[in-house]
Amino acid sequence: MQTSIKIAVFDFDYTIINANSTTYLNKLVIQEELLEKKLPFRTPSKAQLNRFKYPEEIEKYKNEKNFTLFSEQVFKYMFNKYGINKQKLENCLKDVIINESMKKLVKFLHENEYELIIVSDSNIFVIKSIIENNRLAEYFSDKIFANTLEFGPNGLITIKPCINENFQRLNCVKETCRDNICKRVIVENYLAEKKDCVISKIIYIGDGKIDFCPGVGLRQNDIFFVKKNSSLARFLQNETNKNKLKADIKYWKNANDIISHLN
């Protein structure tokens, strides 16, 4: 007899955490710049972190279809100019707090026998650091699918994309995905490894347009949890886009809303 399982898929930035995990690290560069100018350090706001501009030779790598190119240049700049290494990154990430309602949701899903996975365009080092600091690592085990951050012997950082150019994108909604990641393909590959199980329900929790593609792959009895006032919610205001979804769509503001829907 086949085992029946339930799976919960989480995005990370602005879903598990209420921030962009990569731009959060801009705080380290802002601090170094203020020290250079002998100015007092003030904790930057989320808006200031997101608006922060690097030198033009770094900014030119920005590409909405592939953030890993830009991110790698940022990490190299941090290290080469200011000596921002793995330890400094880890110390900075200790300040990222996952709110209590999200922690409650993770534990609720675990108690209700869901397998929990994270699929993100951030990177595994940052994600693992944050969930370990917030004592949630045990609930995700090693089920984190994201870009890989590697530290060389001299401390220099490189990023390996979550997928490579030979990755098969047979079911991909290319307009909302990125060159380095298709979350639908990652989820479907994960599900394919469960071929000896009956997958009774999948819930997907996200906020960005990049989460639309895996949402299209959900079935009628699955649930697509879309964050209110997000780019994904705005994208679904277009009926043509919304009609591509078979799953039940539920909107959430905080994780307590998701628990209420599932109870």
Coordinates of N, CA, C and O in Angstrom, one line a residue, residues 71-73 75-76 78-79 84-86 89 125 149-152 154-159:
S71 N 24.4 39.4 -7.9 CA 24.7 39.0 -6.5 C 26.1 38.6 -6.4 O 26.8 39.0 -5.4
E72 N 26.6 37.9 -7.3 CA 28.0 37.4 -7.2 C 29.0 38.6 -7.3 O 30.0 38.7 -6.5
Q73 N 28.7 39.6 -8.1 CA 29.5 40.8 -8.2 C 29.5 41.6 -6.9 O 30.5 42.2 -6.4
F75 N 28.9 40.3 -3.8 CA 29.7 39.6 -2.8 C 31.2 39.8 -3.0 O 32.0 40.0 -2.1
K76 N 31.6 39.8 -4.3 CA 33.0 40.0 -4.6 C 33.5 41.5 -4.2 O 34.6 41.7 -3.7
M78 N 32.1 43.3 -1.8 CA 32.1 43.3 -0.4 C 33.4 42.8 0.2 O 34.0 43.4 1.1
F79 N 33.9 41.7 -0.4 CA 35.1 41.1 0.1 C 36.3 41.9 -0.3 O 37.2 42.1 0.5
I84 N 34.7 41.9 3.7 CA 33.5 41.3 4.3 C 33.5 39.8 3.9 O 33.3 39.4 2.8
N85 N 33.7 39.0 4.9 CA 33.9 37.5 4.7 C 32.7 36.7 5.3 O 31.7 37.3 5.7
K86 N 32.9 35.4 5.3 CA 31.8 34.5 5.7 C 31.4 34.8 7.2 O 30.2 34.9 7.4
L89 N 29.3 38.0 7.3 CA 28.0 37.8 6.7 C 27.1 37.0 7.7 O 25.9 37.4 7.9
F125 N 23.3 29.3 1.6 CA 24.1 29.8 2.8 C 23.2 30.8 3.6 O 23.1 30.6 4.8
L149 N 26.1 29.3 -2.7 CA 27.1 30.3 -2.4 C 28.4 29.5 -1.9 O 28.3 28.7 -1.0
E150 N 29.5 29.8 -2.6 CA 30.7 29.0 -2.2 C 31.8 30.0 -1.8 O 32.0 31.0 -2.5
F151 N 32.5 29.6 -0.8 CA 33.6 30.4 -0.3 C 34.9 29.8 -0.7 O 35.2 28.7 -0.3
G152 N 35.7 30.5 -1.4 CA 37.0 30.0 -1.9 C 38.0 30.0 -0.7 O 37.8 30.5 0.4
N154 N 40.6 31.6 -0.3 CA 41.0 33.0 0.1 C 39.9 33.8 0.6 O 40.0 35.0 0.9
G155 N 38.7 33.2 0.8 CA 37.5 33.9 1.3 C 36.6 34.5 0.2 O 35.5 35.0 0.5
L156 N 37.1 34.5 -1.1 CA 36.3 35.0 -2.2 C 35.1 34.2 -2.4 O 35.1 33.0 -2.4
I157 N 34.0 34.9 -2.7 CA 32.7 34.2 -2.9 C 32.3 34.1 -4.3 O 32.4 35.0 -5.1
T158 N 31.8 32.9 -4.7 CA 31.2 32.7 -6.0 C 29.8 32.1 -5.8 O 29.5 31.5 -4.8
I159 N 28.9 32.3 -6.8 CA 27.6 31.7 -6.7 C 27.3 30.8 -7.9 O 27.6 31.2 -9.1

